[in-house]
Amino acid sequence: MYIVLDLKQVIIVRKDLKMGIGKTAAQVAHASILSCEKARSKNIDWFKEWFDFGQPKIILKVNSLEELEEINEKGYFHNLPTAIVRDAGLTQLDPGTATCVGIGPAPTQLINKITSGLKLL
Amino acid sequence: MYIVLDLKQVIIVRKDLKMGIGKTAAQVAHASILSCEKARSKNIDWFKEWFDFGQPKIILKVNSLEELEEINEKGYFHNLPTAIVRDAGLTQLDPGTATCVGIGPAPTQLINKITSGLKLL
């Protein structure tokens, strides 16, 4: 029996930085690309299946650096494709500011263990 | 002599749809991923070099479907990695609504021929 996995990618954004819409979108795209590259190395089947089934992405928010780093650490701890974005600081933010974290593509039930308490951006 | 190419990815968003910040960010990330996959197939060196040099992304805007489709056609015409995003329509938009276009990663001077007149989102 072949079971289609329920896969998604979640991106968690720091709301406290008050980034504009274009800046936010660029940071989320950075996280998406970086976390996809991690998935390709870690579990290419997760990436391929997610890619072929519409690449679902969920954008969530946290309100501090501490919350973001905690999510990032949990992603690594659970051995999921995880990537934190640190801004180059050319516009709006100081160099090295952590703006968002991407987790997945990975099975929804594994990601939910980490992000189920968070609200949509 | 080895010349480092100046590469970027540009994502063009329809401003007339009045999408929220989370929706916009998700659509931009879709475009980024899809266009990166095109670049991997078309010119893997463009992708690799762009990835290794900070993955610069520029988010621009248009005000109509017609403008977005024109950009998309120009991307294809110039044989650049190009991807249009059509929303599944589960939230906010009608199914199949074209929301944004990704072009690149590709050399900046080639992309600028298509997008130089557009403003930042």
Tab-separated table of N, CA and C in Angstrom, chain B residues 4-121:
chain	number	residue	atom	x	y	z
B	4	VAL	N	32.956	36.897	-11.880
B	4	VAL	CA	31.772	36.585	-11.086
B	4	VAL	C	30.584	37.339	-11.680
B	5	LEU	N	29.568	36.569	-12.055
B	5	LEU	CA	28.371	37.184	-12.622
B	5	LEU	C	27.591	37.900	-11.528
B	6	ASP	N	26.966	38.977	-11.908
B	6	ASP	CA	26.052	39.676	-11.002
B	6	ASP	C	24.658	39.093	-11.239
B	7	LEU	N	24.201	38.285	-10.295
B	7	LEU	CA	22.942	37.548	-10.470
B	7	LEU	C	21.891	37.990	-9.462
B	8	LYS	N	20.646	37.921	-9.862
B	8	LYS	CA	19.565	38.200	-8.905
B	8	LYS	C	18.308	37.443	-9.310
B	9	GLN	N	17.372	37.423	-8.390
B	9	GLN	CA	16.035	36.943	-8.697
B	9	GLN	C	15.069	38.099	-8.435
B	10	VAL	N	14.132	38.280	-9.362
B	10	VAL	CA	13.133	39.332	-9.194
B	10	VAL	C	11.752	38.694	-9.127
B	11	ILE	N	10.950	39.165	-8.195
B	11	ILE	CA	9.576	38.665	-8.100
B	11	ILE	C	8.621	39.851	-8.201
B	12	ILE	N	7.677	39.722	-9.133
B	12	ILE	CA	6.763	40.821	-9.437
B	12	ILE	C	5.367	40.439	-8.941
B	13	VAL	N	4.797	41.303	-8.112
B	13	VAL	CA	3.543	41.008	-7.414
B	13	VAL	C	2.428	41.923	-7.916
B	14	ARG	N	1.228	41.356	-8.098
B	14	ARG	CA	0.065	42.185	-8.442
B	14	ARG	C	-0.427	42.929	-7.207
B	15	LYS	N	-0.344	44.251	-7.262
B	15	LYS	CA	-0.762	45.085	-6.137
B	15	LYS	C	-2.286	45.262	-6.132
B	16	ASP	N	-2.906	45.108	-7.313
B	16	ASP	CA	-4.351	45.360	-7.432
B	16	ASP	C	-5.191	44.296	-6.724
B	17	LEU	N	-4.596	43.166	-6.353
B	17	LEU	CA	-5.371	42.109	-5.685
B	17	LEU	C	-5.563	42.399	-4.196
B	18	LYS	N	-4.808	43.338	-3.694
B	18	LYS	CA	-4.906	43.742	-2.283
B	18	LYS	C	-4.802	42.548	-1.327
B	19	MET	N	-3.820	41.688	-1.571
B	19	MET	CA	-3.581	40.544	-0.683
B	19	MET	C	-2.976	41.025	0.635
B	20	GLY	N	-3.277	40.326	1.706
B	20	GLY	CA	-2.678	40.627	3.007
B	20	GLY	C	-1.199	40.267	3.021
B	21	ILE	N	-0.521	40.599	4.120
B	21	ILE	CA	0.938	40.428	4.178
B	21	ILE	C	1.331	38.947	4.165
B	22	GLY	N	0.592	38.101	4.878
B	22	GLY	CA	0.903	36.672	4.901
B	22	GLY	C	0.647	36.026	3.549
B	23	LYS	N	-0.477	36.387	2.942
B	23	LYS	CA	-0.815	35.866	1.614
B	23	LYS	C	0.238	36.293	0.587
B	24	THR	N	0.604	37.566	0.622
B	24	THR	CA	1.615	38.078	-0.305
B	24	THR	C	2.935	37.325	-0.133
B	25	ALA	N	3.347	37.162	1.115
B	25	ALA	CA	4.625	36.492	1.377
B	25	ALA	C	4.603	35.057	0.859
B	26	ALA	N	3.489	34.364	1.045
B	26	ALA	CA	3.391	32.977	0.569
B	26	ALA	C	3.458	32.915	-0.961
B	27	GLN	N	2.779	33.840	-1.622
B	27	GLN	CA	2.791	33.852	-3.091
B	27	GLN	C	4.191	34.154	-3.628
B	28	VAL	N	4.875	35.091	-2.986
B	28	VAL	CA	6.239	35.431	-3.396
B	28	VAL	C	7.164	34.226	-3.209
B	29	ALA	N	6.989	33.523	-2.104
B	29	ALA	CA	7.810	32.325	-1.867
B	29	ALA	C	7.503	31.249	-2.914
B	30	HIS	N	6.232	31.089	-3.289
B	30	HIS	CA	5.894	30.153	-4.382
B	30	HIS	C	6.678	30.520	-5.649
B	31	ALA	N	6.615	31.801	-6.009
B	31	ALA	CA	7.285	32.251	-7.237
B	31	ALA	C	8.788	32.014	-7.155
B	32	SER	N	9.343	32.271	-5.977
B	32	SER	CA	10.783	32.092	-5.790
B	32	SER	C	11.185	30.639	-6.005
B	33	ILE	N	10.447	29.726	-5.374
B	33	ILE	CA	10.751	28.293	-5.500
B	33	ILE	C	10.581	27.822	-6.946
B	34	LEU	N	9.467	28.195	-7.562
B	34	LEU	CA	9.193	27.725	-8.928
B	34	LEU	C	10.243	28.244	-9.914
B	35	SER	N	10.598	29.498	-9.761
B	35	SER	CA	11.568	30.068	-10.684
B	35	SER	C	12.967	29.493	-10.434
B	36	CYS	N	13.285	29.201	-9.188
B	36	CYS	CA	14.557	28.524	-8.887
B	36	CYS	C	14.627	27.149	-9.543
B	37	GLU	N	13.512	26.430	-9.531
B	37	GLU	CA	13.505	25.108	-10.178
B	37	GLU	C	13.732	25.247	-11.683
B	38	LYS	N	13.140	26.278	-12.277
B	38	LYS	CA	13.387	26.545	-13.703
B	38	LYS	C	14.879	26.830	-13.939
B	39	ALA	N	15.459	27.627	-13.061
B	39	ALA	CA	16.882	27.966	-13.208
B	39	ALA	C	17.764	26.726	-13.070
B	40	ARG	N	17.415	25.847	-12.149
B	40	ARG	CA	18.174	24.609	-11.986
B	40	ARG	C	18.185	23.801	-13.286
B	41	SER	N	17.046	23.768	-13.989
B	41	SER	CA	16.966	23.013	-15.241
B	41	SER	C	17.667	23.745	-16.380
B	42	LYS	N	17.513	25.035	-16.394
B	42	LYS	CA	17.941	25.849	-17.544
B	42	LYS	C	19.426	26.180	-17.478
B	43	ASN	N	19.885	26.564	-16.287
B	43	ASN	CA	21.284	26.971	-16.138
B	43	ASN	C	21.677	26.826	-14.674
B	44	ILE	N	22.128	25.630	-14.325
B	44	ILE	CA	22.404	25.314	-12.921
B	44	ILE	C	23.499	26.219	-12.350
B	45	ASP	N	24.394	26.699	-13.225
B	45	ASP	CA	25.459	27.584	-12.738
B	45	ASP	C	24.887	28.904	-12.219
B	46	TRP	N	23.869	29.416	-12.912
B	46	TRP	CA	23.217	30.639	-12.428
B	46	TRP	C	22.648	30.390	-11.030
B	47	PHE	N	21.971	29.254	-10.889
B	47	PHE	CA	21.382	28.960	-9.577
B	47	PHE	C	22.452	28.852	-8.501
B	48	LYS	N	23.500	28.077	-8.778
B	48	LYS	CA	24.529	27.817	-7.751
B	48	LYS	C	25.249	29.089	-7.341
B	49	GLU	N	25.600	29.879	-8.350
B	49	GLU	CA	26.356	31.094	-8.038
B	49	GLU	C	25.490	32.076	-7.245
B	50	TRP	N	24.241	32.185	-7.652
B	50	TRP	CA	23.293	33.056	-6.928
B	50	TRP	C	23.105	32.552	-5.501
B	51	PHE	N	22.969	31.236	-5.349
B	51	PHE	CA	22.741	30.654	-4.017
B	51	PHE	C	23.934	30.915	-3.102
B	52	ASP	N	25.129	30.787	-3.668
B	52	ASP	CA	26.336	30.936	-2.850
B	52	ASP	C	26.658	32.391	-2.530
B	53	PHE	N	26.054	33.312	-3.265
B	53	PHE	CA	26.363	34.724	-3.038
B	53	PHE	C	25.176	35.479	-2.441
B	54	GLY	N	24.469	34.835	-1.513
B	54	GLY	CA	23.474	35.546	-0.714
B	54	GLY	C	22.076	35.596	-1.292
B	55	GLN	N	21.881	34.984	-2.463
B	55	GLN	CA	20.542	34.840	-3.052
B	55	GLN	C	19.740	36.140	-3.110
B	56	PRO	N	20.317	37.193	-3.690
B	56	PRO	CA	19.573	38.458	-3.708
B	56	PRO	C	18.222	38.351	-4.416
B	57	LYS	N	17.211	38.878	-3.745
B	57	LYS	CA	15.840	38.869	-4.270
B	57	LYS	C	15.287	40.288	-4.208
B	58	ILE	N	14.669	40.691	-5.296
B	58	ILE	CA	14.057	42.022	-5.364
B	58	ILE	C	12.561	41.826	-5.605
B	59	ILE	N	11.737	42.485	-4.802
B	59	ILE	CA	10.288	42.318	-4.929
B	59	ILE	C	9.703	43.598	-5.537
B	60	LEU	N	9.117	43.458	-6.714
B	60	LEU	CA	8.563	44.601	-7.451
B	60	LEU	C	7.047	44.454	-7.578
B	61	LYS	N	6.414	45.492	-8.121
B	61	LYS	CA	4.954	45.423	-8.230
B	61	LYS	C	4.456	45.866	-9.600
B	62	VAL	N	3.276	45.315	-9.963
B	62	VAL	CA	2.498	45.817	-11.100
B	62	VAL	C	1.073	46.029	-10.593
B	63	ASN	N	0.272	46.686	-11.407
B	63	ASN	CA	-1.073	47.039	-10.947
B	63	ASN	C	-2.198	46.314	-11.677
B	64	SER	N	-1.860	45.319	-12.501
B	64	SER	CA	-2.927	44.615	-13.224
B	64	SER	C	-2.456	43.250	-13.697
B	65	LEU	N	-3.435	42.411	-14.021
B	65	LEU	CA	-3.142	41.097	-14.611
B	65	LEU	C	-2.420	41.253	-15.945
B	66	GLU	N	-2.847	42.237	-16.734
B	66	GLU	CA	-2.241	42.431	-18.063
B	66	GLU	C	-0.749	42.717	-17.949
B	67	GLU	N	-0.397	43.593	-17.011
B	67	GLU	CA	1.034	43.911	-16.822
B	67	GLU	C	1.807	42.673	-16.377
B	68	LEU	N	1.194	41.895	-15.476
B	68	LEU	CA	1.875	40.693	-14.977
B	68	LEU	C	2.108	39.700	-16.112
B	69	GLU	N	1.090	39.499	-16.943
B	69	GLU	CA	1.231	38.542	-18.041
B	69	GLU	C	2.256	39.013	-19.075
B	70	GLU	N	2.336	40.319	-19.252
B	70	GLU	CA	3.326	40.868	-20.189
B	70	GLU	C	4.750	40.571	-19.695
B	71	ILE	N	4.952	40.752	-18.390
B	71	ILE	CA	6.265	40.444	-17.790
B	71	ILE	C	6.585	38.962	-17.954
B	72	ASN	N	5.598	38.133	-17.691
B	72	ASN	CA	5.779	36.685	-17.814
B	72	ASN	C	6.183	36.303	-19.240
B	73	GLU	N	5.485	36.873	-20.213
B	73	GLU	CA	5.797	36.565	-21.619
B	73	GLU	C	7.201	37.043	-21.994
B	74	LYS	N	7.565	38.213	-21.509
B	74	LYS	CA	8.917	38.717	-21.804
B	74	LYS	C	9.990	37.813	-21.208
B	75	GLY	N	9.740	37.307	-19.999
B	75	GLY	CA	10.689	36.384	-19.372
B	75	GLY	C	10.917	35.155	-20.241
B	76	TYR	N	9.808	34.591	-20.731
B	76	TYR	CA	9.917	33.421	-21.610
B	76	TYR	C	10.598	33.788	-22.919
B	77	PHE	N	10.214	34.927	-23.486
B	77	PHE	CA	10.765	35.372	-24.772
B	77	PHE	C	12.276	35.511	-24.687
B	78	HIS	N	12.768	36.017	-23.556
B	78	HIS	CA	14.211	36.211	-23.377
B	78	HIS	C	14.902	34.949	-22.848
B	79	ASN	N	14.139	33.861	-22.755
B	79	ASN	CA	14.683	32.558	-22.355
B	79	ASN	C	15.296	32.582	-20.949
B	80	LEU	N	14.674	33.354	-20.059
B	80	LEU	CA	15.117	33.384	-18.667
B	80	LEU	C	14.254	32.433	-17.835
B	81	PRO	N	14.798	31.924	-16.728
B	81	PRO	CA	13.964	31.127	-15.818
B	81	PRO	C	12.784	31.992	-15.371
B	82	THR	N	11.575	31.565	-15.661
B	82	THR	CA	10.383	32.389	-15.421
B	82	THR	C	9.236	31.503	-14.955
B	83	ALA	N	8.520	31.952	-13.938
B	83	ALA	CA	7.389	31.154	-13.440
B	83	ALA	C	6.270	32.071	-12.970
B	84	ILE	N	5.057	31.778	-13.415
B	84	ILE	CA	3.894	32.534	-12.945
B	84	ILE	C	3.182	31.695	-11.882
B	85	VAL	N	2.700	32.353	-10.838
B	85	VAL	CA	1.994	31.656	-9.764
B	85	VAL	C	0.496	31.865	-9.928
B	86	ARG	N	-0.243	30.759	-9.955
B	86	ARG	CA	-1.710	30.835	-9.983
B	86	ARG	C	-2.214	30.242	-8.675
B	87	ASP	N	-2.968	31.032	-7.939
B	87	ASP	CA	-3.381	30.643	-6.590
B	87	ASP	C	-4.422	29.523	-6.616
B	88	ALA	N	-4.294	28.601	-5.676
B	88	ALA	CA	-5.255	27.498	-5.578
B	88	ALA	C	-6.649	28.002	-5.200
B	89	GLY	N	-6.698	29.207	-4.661
B	89	GLY	CA	-8.008	29.822	-4.394
B	89	GLY	C	-8.699	29.309	-3.146
B	90	LEU	N	-7.927	28.761	-2.212
B	90	LEU	CA	-8.543	28.253	-0.976
B	90	LEU	C	-8.885	29.401	-0.026
B	91	THR	N	-8.157	30.481	-0.113
B	91	THR	CA	-8.424	31.653	0.743
B	91	THR	C	-8.274	32.920	-0.076
B	92	GLN	N	-9.069	33.897	0.223
B	92	GLN	CA	-8.934	35.273	-0.298
B	92	GLN	C	-9.189	35.455	-1.803
B	93	LEU	N	-8.686	34.524	-2.659
B	93	LEU	CA	-8.751	34.744	-4.109
B	93	LEU	C	-9.544	33.649	-4.813
B	94	ASP	N	-10.014	33.949	-6.040
B	94	ASP	CA	-10.659	32.921	-6.862
B	94	ASP	C	-9.617	31.928	-7.364
B	95	PRO	N	-10.004	30.635	-7.507
B	95	PRO	CA	-9.047	29.641	-7.997
B	95	PRO	C	-8.465	30.042	-9.348
B	96	GLY	N	-7.150	29.888	-9.475
B	96	GLY	CA	-6.485	30.168	-10.748
B	96	GLY	C	-6.057	31.610	-10.924
B	97	THR	N	-6.312	32.464	-9.937
B	97	THR	CA	-5.898	33.858	-10.039
B	97	THR	C	-4.371	33.958	-10.125
B	98	ALA	N	-3.874	34.628	-11.153
B	98	ALA	CA	-2.426	34.847	-11.270
B	98	ALA	C	-2.026	35.943	-10.298
B	99	THR	N	-1.083	35.640	-9.404
B	99	THR	CA	-0.731	36.586	-8.338
B	99	THR	C	0.648	37.224	-8.516
B	100	CYS	N	1.608	36.446	-9.011
B	100	CYS	CA	2.947	37.011	-9.175
B	100	CYS	C	3.768	36.185	-10.157
B	101	VAL	N	4.891	36.763	-10.546
B	101	VAL	CA	5.818	36.117	-11.481
B	101	VAL	C	7.217	36.182	-10.885
B	102	GLY	N	7.946	35.070	-10.970
B	102	GLY	CA	9.353	35.058	-10.596
B	102	GLY	C	10.220	34.986	-11.838
B	103	ILE	N	11.281	35.773	-11.865
B	103	ILE	CA	12.263	35.702	-12.962
B	103	ILE	C	13.646	35.563	-12.347
B	104	GLY	N	14.393	34.568	-12.812
B	104	GLY	CA	15.734	34.319	-12.290
B	104	GLY	C	15.708	33.289	-11.168
B	105	PRO	N	16.870	32.990	-10.602
B	105	PRO	CA	18.130	33.716	-10.715
B	105	PRO	C	18.717	33.711	-12.130
B	106	ALA	N	19.176	34.905	-12.508
B	106	ALA	CA	19.763	35.126	-13.823
B	106	ALA	C	20.603	36.401	-13.744
B	107	PRO	N	21.424	36.643	-14.767
B	107	PRO	CA	22.256	37.851	-14.726
B	107	PRO	C	21.400	39.120	-14.632
B	108	THR	N	21.818	39.996	-13.740
B	108	THR	CA	21.089	41.237	-13.481
B	108	THR	C	20.813	42.022	-14.761
B	109	GLN	N	21.794	42.090	-15.639
B	109	GLN	CA	21.591	42.917	-16.839
B	109	GLN	C	20.537	42.333	-17.770
B	110	LEU	N	20.374	41.003	-17.757
B	110	LEU	CA	19.322	40.388	-18.585
B	110	LEU	C	17.943	40.634	-17.968
B	111	ILE	N	17.858	40.498	-16.645
B	111	ILE	CA	16.568	40.725	-15.970
B	111	ILE	C	16.153	42.186	-16.073
B	112	ASN	N	17.132	43.076	-15.975
B	112	ASN	CA	16.795	44.509	-16.005
B	112	ASN	C	16.141	44.939	-17.323
B	113	LYS	N	16.435	44.207	-18.402
B	113	LYS	CA	15.788	44.534	-19.685
B	113	LYS	C	14.269	44.403	-19.591
B	114	ILE	N	13.827	43.544	-18.677
B	114	ILE	CA	12.406	43.258	-18.547
B	114	ILE	C	11.746	44.070	-17.430
B	115	THR	N	12.480	44.264	-16.338
B	115	THR	CA	11.821	44.790	-15.129
B	115	THR	C	12.304	46.177	-14.713
B	116	SER	N	13.161	46.794	-15.508
B	116	SER	CA	13.792	48.047	-15.033
B	116	SER	C	12.787	49.181	-14.806
B	117	GLY	N	11.619	49.111	-15.440
B	117	GLY	CA	10.641	50.196	-15.260
B	117	GLY	C	9.729	50.025	-14.046
B	118	LEU	N	9.871	48.927	-13.340
B	118	LEU	CA	8.920	48.629	-12.260
B	118	LEU	C	9.390	49.153	-10.907
B	119	LYS	N	8.428	49.431	-10.036
B	119	LYS	CA	8.747	49.954	-8.712
B	119	LYS	C	8.768	48.862	-7.656
B	120	LEU	N	9.495	49.120	-6.558
B	120	LEU	CA	9.536	48.182	-5.436
B	120	LEU	C	8.146	48.026	-4.813
B	121	LEU	N	7.840	46.790	-4.396
B	121	LEU	CA	6.567	46.558	-3.684
B	121	LEU	C	6.598	47.323	-2.378
